GROMACS .gro file of C-alpha atoms in nm:
model
  476
    1MET     CA    1   0.002  -0.013   0.006
    2ARG     CA    2   0.126   0.330  -0.064
    3LEU     CA    3   0.145   0.566   0.212
    4GLU     CA    4   0.248   0.904   0.089
    5ARG     CA    5   0.184   1.078  -0.230
    6LYS     CA    6   0.470   1.259  -0.303
    7ARG     CA    7   0.539   1.465   0.004
    8GLY     CA    8   0.190   1.546   0.163
    9VAL     CA    9   0.040   1.288   0.392
   10THR     CA   10  -0.263   1.178   0.190
   11ASP     CA   11  -0.329   0.815   0.118
   12MET     CA   12  -0.268   0.646   0.444
   13PRO     CA   13  -0.430   0.407   0.678
   14SER     CA   14  -0.629   0.550   0.946
   15PRO     CA   15  -0.559   0.392   1.317
   16LEU     CA   16  -0.822   0.608   1.447
   17LYS     CA   17  -1.125   0.389   1.397
   18THR     CA   18  -1.174   0.382   1.767
   19PRO     CA   19  -1.129   0.626   2.026
   20LEU     CA   20  -0.759   0.740   2.118
   21SER     CA   21  -0.761   0.514   2.401
   22PHE     CA   22  -0.792   0.207   2.238
   23SER     CA   23  -0.620  -0.102   2.348
   24CYS     CA   24  -0.255  -0.148   2.259
   25LYS     CA   25  -0.180  -0.308   1.927
   26LEU     CA   26   0.112  -0.078   1.809
   27GLY     CA   27   0.394  -0.165   1.989
   28GLU     CA   28   0.338   0.082   2.283
   29CYS     CA   29   0.061   0.218   2.487
   30CYS     CA   30  -0.183   0.442   2.339
   31SER     CA   31  -0.380   0.491   2.650
   32GLU     CA   32  -0.206   0.813   2.751
   33LEU     CA   33  -0.308   0.994   2.440
   34MET     CA   34  -0.657   1.110   2.586
   35PRO     CA   35  -0.487   1.229   2.909
   36LEU     CA   36  -0.216   1.414   2.696
   37LEU     CA   37  -0.514   1.616   2.495
   38SER     CA   38  -0.694   1.679   2.827
   39GLU     CA   39  -0.369   1.834   2.979
   40VAL     CA   40  -0.297   2.034   2.682
   41SER     CA   41  -0.649   2.185   2.669
   42LYS     CA   42  -0.613   2.272   3.043
   43VAL     CA   43  -0.275   2.438   2.992
   44VAL     CA   44  -0.381   2.654   2.710
   45SER     CA   45  -0.706   2.763   2.894
   46THR     CA   46  -0.511   2.873   3.198
   47GLU     CA   47  -0.204   3.006   3.091
   48GLY     CA   48  -0.198   3.355   2.937
   49ASP     CA   49   0.186   3.376   2.819
   50LEU     CA   50   0.208   3.161   2.484
   51SER     CA   51   0.568   3.121   2.561
   52LYS     CA   52   0.484   2.925   2.875
   53THR     CA   53   0.184   2.773   2.734
   54LEU     CA   54   0.423   2.613   2.440
   55LYS     CA   55   0.684   2.502   2.688
   56LEU     CA   56   0.435   2.325   2.899
   57VAL     CA   57   0.259   2.194   2.569
   58LEU     CA   58   0.598   2.060   2.477
   59GLN     CA   59   0.687   1.898   2.789
   60LEU     CA   60   0.359   1.688   2.799
   61MET     CA   61   0.429   1.584   2.449
   62GLN     CA   62   0.776   1.450   2.559
   63LYS     CA   63   0.607   1.289   2.864
   64HIS     CA   64   0.328   1.121   2.669
   65MET     CA   65   0.464   1.086   2.318
   66GLN     CA   66   0.835   0.988   2.411
   67VAL     CA   67   0.937   1.269   2.152
   68ILE     CA   68   1.320   1.328   2.144
   69ARG     CA   69   1.306   1.666   2.003
   70ALA     CA   70   1.030   1.900   1.916
   71MET     CA   71   0.945   2.251   1.823
   72ILE     CA   72   0.685   2.485   1.751
   73THR     CA   73   0.743   2.768   1.478
   74LEU     CA   74   0.560   3.077   1.417
   75TYR     CA   75   0.525   3.227   1.055
   76ASP     CA   76   0.606   3.597   1.061
   77THR     CA   77   0.401   3.760   0.752
   78SER     CA   78   0.577   4.074   0.774
   79SER     CA   79   0.923   3.936   0.744
   80ASP     CA   80   0.813   3.617   0.537
   81ARG     CA   81   1.018   3.405   0.770
   82ILE     CA   82   0.957   3.103   0.984
   83TYR     CA   83   1.136   3.109   1.324
   84ILE     CA   84   1.124   2.850   1.621
   85HIS     CA   85   0.917   2.982   1.899
   86GLU     CA   86   0.961   2.706   2.164
   87SER     CA   87   1.150   2.391   2.162
   88TYR     CA   88   1.252   2.074   2.327
   89GLY     CA   89   1.575   1.914   2.301
   90LEU     CA   90   1.739   2.201   2.105
   91SER     CA   91   2.010   2.436   2.253
   92PRO     CA   92   1.962   2.791   2.207
   93GLN     CA   93   2.225   2.803   1.952
   94GLU     CA   94   2.031   2.556   1.752
   95VAL     CA   95   1.707   2.749   1.778
   96GLU     CA   96   1.875   3.059   1.658
   97LYS     CA   97   1.977   2.871   1.342
   98GLY     CA   98   1.626   2.757   1.270
   99VAL     CA   99   1.486   3.026   1.050
  100TYR     CA  100   1.319   2.902   0.727
  101LEU     CA  101   1.142   3.081   0.428
  102PRO     CA  102   0.794   2.930   0.306
  103GLY     CA  103   0.882   2.636   0.081
  104GLU     CA  104   1.221   2.579   0.228
  105GLY     CA  105   1.295   2.251   0.370
  106ILE     CA  106   1.000   2.045   0.546
  107THR     CA  107   0.899   2.327   0.768
  108GLY     CA  108   0.883   2.551   0.490
  109GLN     CA  109   0.699   2.326   0.291
  110VAL     CA  110   0.427   2.263   0.525
  111ILE     CA  111   0.379   2.642   0.584
  112GLU     CA  112   0.343   2.699   0.178
  113THR     CA  113   0.127   2.382   0.138
  114ARG     CA  114  -0.089   2.390   0.443
  115GLN     CA  115  -0.059   1.991   0.448
  116PRO     CA  116   0.133   1.780   0.710
  117VAL     CA  117   0.431   1.568   0.625
  118ILE     CA  118   0.584   1.240   0.756
  119VAL     CA  119   0.934   1.185   0.703
  120PRO     CA  120   0.989   0.829   0.790
  121HIS     CA  121   1.390   0.857   0.807
  122VAL     CA  122   1.552   1.167   0.839
  123ALA     CA  123   1.871   1.054   0.732
  124ASP     CA  124   1.747   0.972   0.386
  125ASP     CA  125   1.535   1.265   0.302
  126PRO     CA  126   1.686   1.547   0.119
  127LEU     CA  127   1.417   1.797   0.218
  128PHE     CA  128   1.540   1.760   0.582
  129LEU     CA  129   1.776   2.044   0.595
  130ASN     CA  130   1.885   2.009   0.955
  131LYS     CA  131   1.910   2.403   0.960
  132THR     CA  132   1.949   2.358   1.354
  133GLY     CA  133   2.258   2.123   1.342
  134SER     CA  134   2.105   1.911   1.581
  135LEU     CA  135   2.083   1.584   1.372
  136ASP     CA  136   2.375   1.348   1.384
  137LYS     CA  137   2.297   1.104   1.103
  138ILE     CA  138   2.499   0.828   1.230
  139ARG     CA  139   2.312   0.867   1.585
  140ASP     CA  140   2.002   0.991   1.446
  141GLY     CA  141   1.956   0.862   1.136
  142ALA     CA  142   1.669   0.592   1.217
  143PHE     CA  143   1.452   0.911   1.346
  144SER     CA  144   1.126   0.998   1.194
  145PHE     CA  145   0.978   1.358   1.149
  146ILE     CA  146   0.636   1.435   1.181
  147CYS     CA  147   0.540   1.835   1.104
  148VAL     CA  148   0.193   1.986   1.082
  149PRO     CA  149   0.063   2.311   1.021
  150ILE     CA  150  -0.113   2.557   1.273
  151ILE     CA  151  -0.401   2.697   1.109
  152ARG     CA  152  -0.705   2.907   1.227
  153SER     CA  153  -0.954   3.139   1.029
  154SER     CA  154  -0.796   2.964   0.701
  155LYS     CA  155  -0.451   3.123   0.770
  156VAL     CA  156  -0.147   2.931   0.841
  157MET     CA  157   0.042   3.060   1.150
  158GLY     CA  158   0.311   2.818   1.221
  159THR     CA  159   0.402   2.428   1.250
  160ILE     CA  160   0.429   2.168   1.524
  161GLY     CA  161   0.744   1.933   1.421
  162ILE     CA  162   0.874   1.622   1.637
  163GLU     CA  163   1.116   1.383   1.618
  164ARG     CA  164   1.135   1.024   1.756
  165VAL     CA  165   1.169   0.680   1.655
  166TYR     CA  166   0.901   0.448   1.562
  167ASN     CA  167   0.895   0.052   1.562
  168ASN     CA  168   0.540   0.058   1.375
  169GLN     CA  169   0.446   0.246   1.068
  170GLN     CA  170   0.081   0.300   1.200
  171LEU     CA  171   0.193   0.455   1.521
  172ARG     CA  172   0.348   0.752   1.286
  173TYR     CA  173  -0.007   0.822   1.155
  174LEU     CA  174  -0.147   0.815   1.514
  175ASP     CA  175   0.078   1.082   1.631
  176LEU     CA  176   0.026   1.265   1.304
  177GLU     CA  177  -0.368   1.284   1.390
  178VAL     CA  178  -0.262   1.377   1.771
  179LEU     CA  179  -0.032   1.663   1.643
  180LYS     CA  180  -0.326   1.794   1.438
  181VAL     CA  181  -0.556   1.818   1.755
  182ILE     CA  182  -0.258   1.976   1.956
  183ALA     CA  183  -0.235   2.231   1.663
  184ALA     CA  184  -0.625   2.308   1.664
  185ILE     CA  185  -0.602   2.348   2.046
  186ILE     CA  186  -0.324   2.606   2.066
  187ALA     CA  187  -0.428   2.749   1.732
  188GLN     CA  188  -0.628   3.026   1.881
  189ALA     CA  189  -0.358   3.139   2.153
  190VAL     CA  190  -0.106   3.136   1.865
  191GLU     CA  191  -0.329   3.377   1.648
  192LEU     CA  192  -0.359   3.605   1.946
  193HIS     CA  193  -0.005   3.617   2.008
  194LEU     CA  194   0.084   3.704   1.640
  195LEU     CA  195  -0.194   3.957   1.652
  196GLU     CA  196  -0.060   4.130   1.955
  197GLN     CA  197   0.289   4.118   1.804
  198ALA     CA  198   0.175   4.246   1.468
  199HIS     CA  199   0.008   4.574   1.658
  200GLN     CA  200   0.344   4.595   1.827
  201LYS     CA  201   0.514   4.629   1.506
  202VAL     CA  202   0.241   4.895   1.363
  203LEU     CA  203   0.281   5.101   1.679
  204LEU     CA  204   0.663   5.112   1.613
  205ALA     CA  205   0.618   5.149   1.240
  206ALA     CA  206   0.388   5.448   1.302
  207SER     CA  207   0.682   5.620   1.526
  208LEU     CA  208   0.930   5.573   1.258
  209HIS     CA  209   0.681   5.703   0.970
  210HIS     CA  210   0.858   6.051   0.989
  211GLN     CA  211   1.199   5.884   0.875
  212THR     CA  212   1.034   5.779   0.535
  213THR     CA  213   1.119   5.994   0.224
  214ASP     CA  214   0.964   6.331   0.169
  215THR     CA  215   0.800   6.215  -0.147
  216LEU     CA  216   0.600   5.950   0.065
  217ARG     CA  217   0.539   6.147   0.345
  218THR     CA  218   0.391   6.443   0.126
  219ALA     CA  219   0.157   6.193  -0.044
  220ASN     CA  220   0.075   6.047   0.294
  221ILE     CA  221   0.089   5.683   0.170
  222ILE     CA  222   0.103   5.472   0.478
  223GLY     CA  223   0.214   5.089   0.460
  224ASN     CA  224   0.483   4.864   0.547
  225SER     CA  225   0.371   4.528   0.373
  226ARG     CA  226   0.572   4.366   0.105
  227ALA     CA  227   0.338   4.464  -0.145
  228MET     CA  228   0.365   4.825  -0.065
  229GLN     CA  229   0.746   4.832  -0.054
  230SER     CA  230   0.729   4.720  -0.409
  231VAL     CA  231   0.520   4.989  -0.503
  232TYR     CA  232   0.778   5.260  -0.318
  233ARG     CA  233   1.072   5.128  -0.524
  234LEU     CA  234   0.882   5.170  -0.835
  235ILE     CA  235   0.776   5.525  -0.738
  236ARG     CA  236   1.125   5.627  -0.660
  237LYS     CA  237   1.268   5.488  -0.957
  238VAL     CA  238   1.005   5.654  -1.205
  239SER     CA  239   0.963   5.972  -0.996
  240PRO     CA  240   1.280   6.159  -1.155
  241ALA     CA  241   1.171   6.069  -1.527
  242ARG     CA  242   0.938   6.207  -1.760
  243THR     CA  243   0.793   5.863  -1.833
  244THR     CA  244   0.404   5.818  -1.863
  245VAL     CA  245   0.274   5.602  -1.574
  246LEU     CA  246  -0.031   5.366  -1.559
  247ILE     CA  247  -0.150   5.294  -1.206
  248LEU     CA  248  -0.343   4.979  -1.171
  249GLY     CA  249  -0.557   4.850  -0.885
  250GLU     CA  250  -0.921   4.817  -0.744
  251SER     CA  251  -1.128   5.134  -0.674
  252ASP     CA  252  -1.010   5.327  -0.307
  253VAL     CA  253  -0.668   5.140  -0.277
  254GLY     CA  254  -0.491   5.455  -0.302
  255LYS     CA  255  -0.398   5.521  -0.668
  256GLU     CA  256  -0.431   5.879  -0.650
  257ARG     CA  257  -0.184   5.912  -0.350
  258VAL     CA  258   0.069   5.725  -0.564
  259SER     CA  259   0.025   5.952  -0.853
  260ALA     CA  260   0.083   6.253  -0.584
  261ALA     CA  261   0.380   6.088  -0.472
  262ILE     CA  262   0.538   6.072  -0.835
  263HIS     CA  263   0.452   6.432  -0.903
  264HIS     CA  264   0.624   6.532  -0.587
  265GLY     CA  265   0.927   6.342  -0.637
  266SER     CA  266   0.967   6.440  -0.991
  267LEU     CA  267   1.153   6.714  -1.161
  268CYS     CA  268   0.826   6.927  -1.198
  269ALA     CA  269   0.741   6.893  -0.839
  270THR     CA  270   0.727   7.278  -0.818
  271GLY     CA  271   0.473   7.311  -1.107
  272PRO     CA  272   0.085   7.230  -1.076
  273PHE     CA  273  -0.049   6.884  -0.992
  274ILE     CA  274  -0.393   6.878  -1.158
  275THR     CA  275  -0.621   6.566  -1.086
  276PHE     CA  276  -0.915   6.472  -1.310
  277ASN     CA  277  -1.182   6.190  -1.281
  278CYS     CA  278  -1.260   6.068  -1.644
  279ALA     CA  279  -1.587   5.903  -1.508
  280SER     CA  280  -1.744   6.187  -1.349
  281LEU     CA  281  -1.871   6.382  -1.620
  282PRO     CA  282  -2.088   6.325  -1.932
  283GLU     CA  283  -1.912   6.293  -2.253
  284SER     CA  284  -2.054   6.598  -2.368
  285VAL     CA  285  -1.849   6.822  -2.133
  286LEU     CA  286  -1.568   6.606  -2.124
  287GLU     CA  287  -1.369   6.772  -2.409
  288SER     CA  288  -1.423   7.103  -2.259
  289GLU     CA  289  -1.292   7.014  -1.934
  290LEU     CA  290  -0.990   6.857  -2.058
  291PHE     CA  291  -0.900   7.110  -2.323
  292GLY     CA  292  -1.105   7.418  -2.236
  293HIS     CA  293  -1.332   7.608  -2.475
  294GLU     CA  294  -1.361   7.957  -2.629
  295LYS     CA  295  -1.631   8.207  -2.549
  296GLY     CA  296  -1.969   8.123  -2.761
  297ALA     CA  297  -1.825   7.771  -2.858
  298PHE     CA  298  -2.179   7.629  -2.737
  299THR     CA  299  -2.456   7.735  -2.549
  300GLY     CA  300  -2.339   7.855  -2.178
  301ALA     CA  301  -1.984   7.916  -2.318
  302ILE     CA  302  -2.018   8.291  -2.177
  303SER     CA  303  -1.633   8.346  -2.152
  304ARG     CA  304  -1.283   8.149  -2.248
  305ARG     CA  305  -1.212   7.878  -2.022
  306ALA     CA  306  -0.853   7.694  -1.985
  307GLY     CA  307  -0.873   7.328  -1.979
  308ARG     CA  308  -0.716   7.065  -1.706
  309PHE     CA  309  -0.436   7.004  -1.959
  310GLU     CA  310  -0.367   7.380  -1.990
  311GLU     CA  311  -0.379   7.445  -1.617
  312ALA     CA  312  -0.124   7.138  -1.563
  313ASN     CA  313   0.113   7.298  -1.803
  314GLY     CA  314   0.460   7.286  -1.625
  315GLY     CA  315   0.355   7.011  -1.410
  316THR     CA  316   0.184   6.706  -1.385
  317ILE     CA  317  -0.192   6.571  -1.486
  318PHE     CA  318  -0.374   6.303  -1.333
  319LEU     CA  319  -0.616   6.133  -1.536
  320ASP     CA  320  -0.833   5.843  -1.265
  321GLU     CA  321  -1.076   5.587  -1.416
  322VAL     CA  322  -0.918   5.655  -1.767
  323GLY     CA  323  -1.086   5.343  -1.863
  324GLU     CA  324  -1.416   5.485  -1.851
  325LEU     CA  325  -1.333   5.736  -2.152
  326SER     CA  326  -1.537   5.698  -2.469
  327LEU     CA  327  -1.349   5.584  -2.786
  328SER     CA  328  -1.380   5.921  -2.928
  329ALA     CA  329  -1.234   6.098  -2.604
  330GLN     CA  330  -0.964   5.827  -2.627
  331ALA     CA  331  -0.883   5.963  -2.959
  332LYS     CA  332  -0.841   6.304  -2.854
  333LEU     CA  333  -0.621   6.199  -2.563
  334LEU     CA  334  -0.376   5.990  -2.772
  335ARG     CA  335  -0.286   6.289  -2.967
  336VAL     CA  336  -0.217   6.510  -2.672
  337ILE     CA  337   0.027   6.217  -2.529
  338GLN     CA  338   0.201   6.188  -2.858
  339GLU     CA  339   0.244   6.534  -2.965
  340ARG     CA  340   0.164   6.732  -2.627
  341SER     CA  341  -0.070   6.952  -2.836
  342PHE     CA  342  -0.457   7.031  -2.864
  343GLU     CA  343  -0.709   7.281  -2.960
  344ARG     CA  344  -0.984   7.453  -2.705
  345VAL     CA  345  -1.331   7.366  -2.820
  346GLY     CA  346  -1.447   7.625  -3.070
  347SER     CA  347  -1.092   7.720  -3.159
  348ASN     CA  348  -0.843   7.666  -3.449
  349ASP     CA  349  -0.532   7.768  -3.261
  350THR     CA  350  -0.303   7.480  -3.140
  351LEU     CA  351  -0.179   7.495  -2.785
  352HIS     CA  352   0.138   7.327  -2.685
  353VAL     CA  353   0.192   7.209  -2.321
  354ASN     CA  354   0.490   7.067  -2.125
  355VAL     CA  355   0.290   6.838  -1.900
  356ARG     CA  356   0.347   6.481  -1.739
  357ILE     CA  357   0.089   6.269  -1.788
  358LEU     CA  358  -0.030   5.996  -1.512
  359ALA     CA  359  -0.313   5.780  -1.557
  360ALA     CA  360  -0.498   5.533  -1.339
  361THR     CA  361  -0.797   5.278  -1.366
  362HIS     CA  362  -0.956   4.973  -1.193
  363ARG     CA  363  -1.044   4.780  -1.515
  364ASP     CA  364  -0.840   4.535  -1.725
  365LEU     CA  365  -0.728   4.743  -2.032
  366SER     CA  366  -0.567   4.453  -2.187
  367GLU     CA  367  -0.925   4.290  -2.190
  368MET     CA  368  -1.093   4.598  -2.310
  369VAL     CA  369  -0.842   4.618  -2.576
  370ASN     CA  370  -0.951   4.272  -2.696
  371LYS     CA  371  -1.297   4.362  -2.666
  372ARG     CA  372  -1.246   4.694  -2.865
  373LEU     CA  373  -1.348   4.899  -2.590
  374PHE     CA  374  -1.024   5.067  -2.559
  375ARG     CA  375  -0.767   5.155  -2.805
  376GLU     CA  376  -0.492   4.954  -2.853
  377ASP     CA  377  -0.276   5.237  -2.945
  378LEU     CA  378  -0.353   5.463  -2.657
  379TYR     CA  379  -0.339   5.146  -2.411
  380TYR     CA  380   0.033   5.110  -2.501
  381ARG     CA  381   0.115   5.492  -2.482
  382LEU     CA  382  -0.022   5.484  -2.128
  383ASN     CA  383   0.114   5.151  -2.043
  384VAL     CA  384   0.494   5.264  -2.026
  385PHE     CA  385   0.556   5.202  -1.684
  386PRO     CA  386   0.259   5.018  -1.495
  387ILE     CA  387   0.264   5.036  -1.127
  388THR     CA  388  -0.002   4.775  -0.957
  389VAL     CA  389  -0.146   4.878  -0.597
  390THR     CA  390  -0.250   4.547  -0.417
  391PRO     CA  391  -0.590   4.548  -0.227
  392LEU     CA  392  -0.579   4.615   0.101
  393ARG     CA  393  -0.687   4.243   0.213
  394GLU     CA  394  -0.379   4.121   0.060
  395ARG     CA  395  -0.168   4.386   0.276
  396GLY     CA  396  -0.130   4.223   0.571
  397ASN     CA  397  -0.048   4.435   0.882
  398ASP     CA  398  -0.109   4.748   0.682
  399ILE     CA  399  -0.444   4.706   0.780
  400LEU     CA  400  -0.337   4.768   1.136
  401ILE     CA  401  -0.116   5.062   1.045
  402LEU     CA  402  -0.396   5.227   0.876
  403ALA     CA  403  -0.654   5.157   1.130
  404ASP     CA  404  -0.415   5.304   1.378
  405TYR     CA  405  -0.363   5.612   1.170
  406PHE     CA  406  -0.745   5.675   1.128
  407ASN     CA  407  -0.794   5.615   1.474
  408ALA     CA  408  -0.536   5.884   1.587
  409ARG     CA  409  -0.660   6.131   1.288
  410PHE     CA  410  -1.053   6.098   1.361
  411ALA     CA  411  -0.976   6.110   1.760
  412ARG     CA  412  -0.778   6.441   1.691
  413ASP     CA  413  -1.052   6.585   1.477
  414GLN     CA  414  -1.333   6.517   1.746
  415GLY     CA  415  -1.099   6.638   2.017
  416VAL     CA  416  -1.082   6.325   2.208
  417GLU     CA  417  -0.805   6.104   2.348
  418VAL     CA  418  -0.692   5.852   2.097
  419PRO     CA  419  -0.885   5.530   2.196
  420THR     CA  420  -0.728   5.186   2.247
  421ILE     CA  421  -0.827   4.903   1.993
  422VAL     CA  422  -0.911   4.575   2.168
  423THR     CA  423  -0.752   4.283   2.037
  424PRO     CA  424  -1.082   4.101   1.936
  425ALA     CA  425  -1.171   4.423   1.740
  426LEU     CA  426  -0.820   4.410   1.567
  427ASN     CA  427  -0.860   4.037   1.483
  428MET     CA  428  -1.198   4.157   1.317
  429LEU     CA  429  -1.029   4.441   1.102
  430LEU     CA  430  -0.751   4.177   1.022
  431ASN     CA  431  -1.011   3.891   0.915
  432TYR     CA  432  -1.240   4.118   0.719
  433ASP     CA  433  -1.195   4.134   0.318
  434TRP     CA  434  -1.223   4.481   0.269
  435PRO     CA  435  -1.423   4.520  -0.070
  436GLY     CA  436  -1.422   4.897  -0.027
  437ASN     CA  437  -1.034   4.894   0.058
  438VAL     CA  438  -0.890   5.179   0.227
  439ARG     CA  439  -1.200   5.423   0.186
  440GLU     CA  440  -1.394   5.150   0.363
  441LEU     CA  441  -1.149   5.108   0.654
  442GLU     CA  442  -1.157   5.494   0.694
  443ASN     CA  443  -1.539   5.517   0.719
  444VAL     CA  444  -1.521   5.182   0.955
  445MET     CA  445  -1.258   5.382   1.199
  446GLU     CA  446  -1.447   5.713   1.181
  447ARG     CA  447  -1.776   5.546   1.303
  448ALA     CA  448  -1.570   5.325   1.543
  449VAL     CA  449  -1.418   5.656   1.715
  450LEU     CA  450  -1.742   5.814   1.740
  451LEU     CA  451  -1.883   5.520   1.911
  452SER     CA  452  -1.599   5.446   2.141
  453ASP     CA  453  -1.679   5.463   2.527
  454GLU     CA  454  -1.415   5.541   2.789
  455GLY     CA  455  -1.128   5.544   2.543
  456VAL     CA  456  -1.161   5.198   2.410
  457ILE     CA  457  -1.296   5.059   2.073
  458HIS     CA  458  -1.459   4.724   2.101
  459SER     CA  459  -1.577   4.494   1.862
  460TYR     CA  460  -1.929   4.566   1.890
  461HIS     CA  461  -1.820   4.931   1.775
  462LEU     CA  462  -1.754   4.806   1.430
  463PRO     CA  463  -2.016   4.734   1.171
  464LEU     CA  464  -2.220   4.425   1.154
  465SER     CA  465  -2.024   4.314   0.854
  466LEU     CA  466  -1.735   4.286   1.040
  467GLN     CA  467  -1.876   4.114   1.380
  468GLN     CA  468  -1.989   3.843   1.163
  469ILE     CA  469  -1.635   3.764   1.127
  470LEU     CA  470  -1.575   3.734   1.489
  471GLU     CA  471  -1.908   3.515   1.498
  472HIS     CA  472  -1.753   3.303   1.240
  473LEU     CA  473  -1.405   3.269   1.429
  474VAL     CA  474  -1.599   3.170   1.775
  475ALA     CA  475  -1.803   2.897   1.580
  476GLU     CA  476  -1.462   2.751   1.462
   0.00000   0.00000   0.00000
């Protein structure tokens, strides 16, 4: 019978057709497993400090499961590293060496795939990296290694790994099931610890925010996630050039702030910065708004008026939601991008402007080109240097950074002390999908500050859509 499919544990005999305390037929007594799980549950429910909790859990595993070495790792999403948080049978020096990337070695693979792994003999498996240096192949070659993920709310937060010798193959799978149960028992405590650690990093990041570049600070861009760090690098790279930039991303992710950062870091930063939403006006007045008009050019044109491109001369124009332009308006925009010239409505005089063009859209322009809804030549003129802003739900701890920022801002506006956001509320903020992105979070925090009592924002101060997240977590 094939017991493993490649690396994950999938096709395996299940020894758990009867309770864990079934009579011993596996070469050693299994009757201690139920007391083990009972004691682990008791420890997790009574201890407040995660390190103390996990130390006691590891001691119980050594006592009841005869493990030689064991470790509990935590996954730090902000640094994308996996660290050993607590261990049994490892020296401090060995623990310090045990740092993994997702996908690296057995531990990294369990984090990446979210699936448990059994290594029957660590000496024979090339993926067992022995980064801690604790394995002696001659002495410990017969050890097996079992590693399971710690998962809660569909998020993988760490792993439990054990090493020991097994004389019975089925016993490995029994221990695997036991480790799964232990992982589920400690998952909430691990989640709260990671959440509190993340919030501490957020507070530290906020205190260091003044050290960011003038460009980003002026544009008031907030976030330290890997996704935003990538955006910052692109902003710094393209700002000094005259290159046309296309900023992509869902509505309300902060595309206008990115455009402002590019302008403030450019050679034309002292010139005007004009923003125009292409979806805000009907097509009948769009051309007049962009290019201006002469007196008497149409009914209601009582005087000459400069358009947005003329106002932006010597600076930058930001065309938001450029994907909403009609095909006729796209043709006129194409000429401005190519020649930097245009005529006012009702005039034959050609005006030349020195302007940098930035554009943004939440739509898939390449798909629109395929459907003949967007001009292909204009698309390639705009898409010289694309920058994609990641949606808020994929930016991890940036949610907490922004929540703290809005919390402080609205408290200042309302003349009250900055409220403390309690851990359950932080948990709800992190687990919500934020379809409205940053704008939705801003509105949620304004409401929470208004409703907060005695300087505290509780979970019930958040909208019902977020409170349902907490109900779902409790149900799990």
